[in-house]
Amino acid sequence: MKQRPSSKWLLMLAALFLAGCGGESGGGGESDAASATIDNTAEVEADYAAEPDFYRFKTLDDLPADLVWENGADLPEIGSPEAKKGGTRYIALPDFPRTLRTAGPDSNGAFRPYILDNVVTLIAHLHPDEREFYPALAESWALDPETSTVYVKLDPAATWSDGVPVTTDDFFFMFWFYKSEYIRAPWYNNWYGTQYTNITRYDDRTFSITSASAKPDYASRVLELHPRPRHHFKELGEDYLERYQWRFTPTTGAYVLRDGDLKKGRSIVLTRNKDWWAKDKKHFRYRYNPDRVQFNIIRDTPKRFEAFKRGDIDQFGLALSEYWYEKLPDSDPDVQAGYIAKSVFYNEYPRPPYGLWMNTSQPLLDDLNVRLGVQHASNWQLVIDQYFRGDAARLKTANEGFAEFNDPSIEPREFDISKAQAYFAAAGFTERGPDGILVNAEGQKLAFTLSTGYENLADVMTILKQEAQKAGLELRIEILDSTTGWKKVQEKQHEIHLVAFGRFLEMYPRYWEHYHSDNAYDDAFLDDGSINPDRELKTQTNNLEAFADFEMDGLIDRYRASQDKDEMVELSHQILNLHHEHASFSPGWYQPSLRLGHWRWIRYPDYFNHRYISTIDDLWVHWIDTDLKKEVLEARKSGKTFPPKIQVYDQWKP
Amino acid sequence: MRDYFLRRLLLIPPTLLGVTIIVFAITRLVPGGPLERAIMETQQMSQAGGGQMAGQGMAISDEQLEALKEYYGFDKPILQSYAEWLGKVVTGDLGSSYRYNEPVWDVIKERFPVSVYYGVVTLILTYVVCIPLGILKAIRHRTFVDNLSSLLIFVGYAIPGYALGSLLILFFAVRLEWFPMGGFVSFNYGELSTMEKALDLINHSLLPLICYLVGSFALVTLLLKNHLMDNLAADYIRTAVAKGVSFRKSVTRHAMRNSLIPIATTFGQNITLLVGGSFLIETIFDIDGFGLLGLSSILDRDYPVVMGVVLLASLLLLIGNIISDVLVALVDPRIRFS
């Protein structure tokens, strides 16, 4: 019997071994994709010189003498004197940050607030209760409404986290940076390229910035700017995206990312800068208290909640009724034992306009009667009562939360089957087919596709669909992933779409992007105001209703040009009423409160209910009581309990 | 034999070409790409809240839109783009990820250790457990041990790994708090001693490994058991026993060797462990391995990474098949490729 050599078995082993090779340890180190040296000093200075009207260099002697300097320093303190520094805060992110850049593709993610939006110090900040400015980078500022110019004196103490002082050069460079095509952010290019006309240097710490127009909020458009560190971006060039992908930009804020604290795909740790320039400054000294902020990645929301219940993360937003009432009810053992506190408070903030955006360029939806019928066939109250357990409120218009710019007299249309049917009848839909859906004389069904890019709102869509059926309207639900949904509305392929736009705290709503015919059609009207028969639908704009109305165009043009607040308020009311009559947007709901579950060791000031904030983390007024944390963790083991802590702050309840 | 393998090797490039063309075409045809994501991010969603939302109240011009398309490589016709991608691949350049702005190869390379670890451990455990178990079941056919192990194996085979993963997390990580909820290692891994590191890794691996293993036990065990029983009933074993070879030796020396042939045929595919990893299990346990990369690159519309993953996975699968053939030819003298 011939013995086959055992080398064959060795071969099999080798194959197994082969399968085990090739995996060299890939660390989380920085990518050195870009290593060539770049120095853009000459380029930047040449650009300054090429735009002498925009970038102006003067001396202190040129500063107007009659300026009235103000500093908002007497506004009430933010945060609590009781706050203690120390401890580690644990946060779970749904995905690993795509980049540490704060501009350019992929930079506007869930992580950015922690390195920019909620921690950076601006020239000055709007006070969260008073809506007036308190000083941050600025020691003081002066306003000149005549020329819509803001003069700024920087705080001499202001430094970047790497110790370099913040100077006028960083603000000059901010404009160069945001207008540069290297950053691949056309929106920034547009904003910084059109909203401002000049920056003037008087000395290292004194400068002025002029807005393109003396809008009533021209001051906030300047005061809420944050500089870019000139010294850090010496190498900014064509390869900006790769070169700065994982570089932490020096910050004027309290938290820094130290070398080695970013483990790609796994975790990030931010550390409180003990030498932060503003650590003793009023309005800042009681904030940004945790020593460390540890982020880990948990992709799945239910799993994040379980991690919170374990104590792996400190707090969890409970905006969804399912979480507030069922997953963490007041009767939950951890809540009853006082380990986990529940807090709810109301805020006043421009509301994202959740509702139905009807594309009036689609057949049938160009008929006002059909749109009015759809409005009365949309049962938002049932959505609010069932899906939101009555905790949401009905949105009245698409631009809610802008104080006097809102028109409180506008009432959204109620769900009313007989009214809906009357409007549908006026549009020719009088007969019901065998399936109960209305048809017109040509046999055309009254049916639309109701699409959305919010996969989590499937239940809302179902309620709307079922209720609309009662009025003889068929809504075919189409739930897409977010990018596909967005593509659909940007290409104006939708019929009726459920979506909301991000809103942030500013004085007045922006109407041009949504309701001006510039963003609906190419050359929508002829000179006499009649409809241009050759007009083409315009894609890639935020006018999702294809709203084109000659009168509206006039109102919006005046509103954009106006520099008088009272006139703008008046125009805003007219615009809102015209939009309401047009009935192409069915206002849905908004959530007037912020709800939070947090472990007892996360402490908030007793006065915790700031009026104008959008998220709990906007201000970083909480602190970690490390002794209490030990106590709570031991109590969980021993069974000791605390009094339950369920707090409601309803002073700003609508 | 040599000619056969040469032919097989020559078939690899056209196969890869076919696979990549199809995937490339799909990436161009599905709605919603990186461009839309970029626009949406700036224009619509302020996840951050606060700060200057430059995207609002601004419209983007056609030129700017074209520039964005060019950046993402959507400005050229599909065939031309594909040819360019292919030209780069031939020189070893898989392009640059949209999401990470890093070379695709670097992104993929970082995930290797994690997937290889799980792949190899799963492989070793599978063979270490299944081969003895298969032998035992064959010898003790229809006894209590055989029936009980069959029951367990089939129950394990029937439960999807990811569903089991959710249950294990809920029970052992959340309820009992015995194990971490996920991740590959702890965050303080770098600060631990070697011993603690090993324990930490095991602690994190246990639950995911159970999910990986439950499905793979059934196939190998029953394959071995059935072939071994066939061989044990064959004439040559009876002859060997009649000639005085002990039963143990006739099983291990004769029957076992022939019963391992079918297992050897599937062995080559183990090379795909390099790009293995179940995306569902990795997602549930938040393990940043290859499966999760494949899934998230599709969801993120990170097409260069999608293409890189597809190319690599196909290539390894093709090579794995050839290796399987080689192994079969080596261990089974009856097989001659011609």
Coordinates of C-alpha atoms in Angstrom, one line a residue, chain A residues 350-357 375 393-403 405-413 503 509 511 515 545 572-581 585-590:
Chain A
P350 CA -38.0 77.8 15.8
R351 CA -39.7 74.5 15.1
P352 CA -38.8 72.2 12.3
P353 CA -41.8 72.2 10.0
Y354 CA -43.0 68.6 10.0
G355 CA -45.9 68.4 7.6
L356 CA -47.0 67.5 4.1
W357 CA -45.3 69.3 1.3
Q375 CA -55.6 69.4 4.2
A393 CA -48.7 70.3 19.5
R394 CA -50.2 71.1 16.2
L395 CA -48.0 73.3 14.0
K396 CA -49.9 76.3 12.7
T397 CA -47.6 77.3 9.8
A398 CA -44.4 76.1 8.3
N399 CA -42.5 78.9 10.2
E400 CA -43.3 78.6 13.9
G401 CA -41.3 79.9 16.7
F402 CA -40.2 83.2 15.4
A403 CA -42.0 85.4 18.0
F405 CA -42.9 87.2 12.9
N406 CA -45.5 84.6 13.4
D407 CA -49.2 85.4 12.8
P408 CA -51.1 83.9 15.7
S409 CA -54.4 84.4 13.9
I410 CA -53.7 81.7 11.3
E411 CA -55.4 78.4 12.3
P412 CA -54.4 75.2 10.6
R413 CA -57.2 73.3 8.9
R503 CA -34.2 75.3 12.1
P509 CA -37.7 83.1 9.0
Y511 CA -38.9 82.6 2.9
Y515 CA -41.7 80.1 -1.6
E545 CA -44.1 72.8 -3.2
S572 CA -44.0 88.1 7.2
H573 CA -47.7 88.0 8.2
Q574 CA -48.8 88.6 4.6
I575 CA -46.4 85.9 3.4
L576 CA -47.7 83.4 5.9
N577 CA -51.3 84.2 5.1
L578 CA -50.7 83.9 1.4
H579 CA -49.0 80.6 2.0
H580 CA -51.9 79.4 4.2
E581 CA -54.4 80.3 1.5
F585 CA -48.3 72.7 3.0
S586 CA -50.3 70.8 5.6
P587 CA -48.7 71.8 8.9
G588 CA -48.1 68.7 11.1
W589 CA -46.7 68.8 14.6
Y590 CA -43.9 70.1 16.8

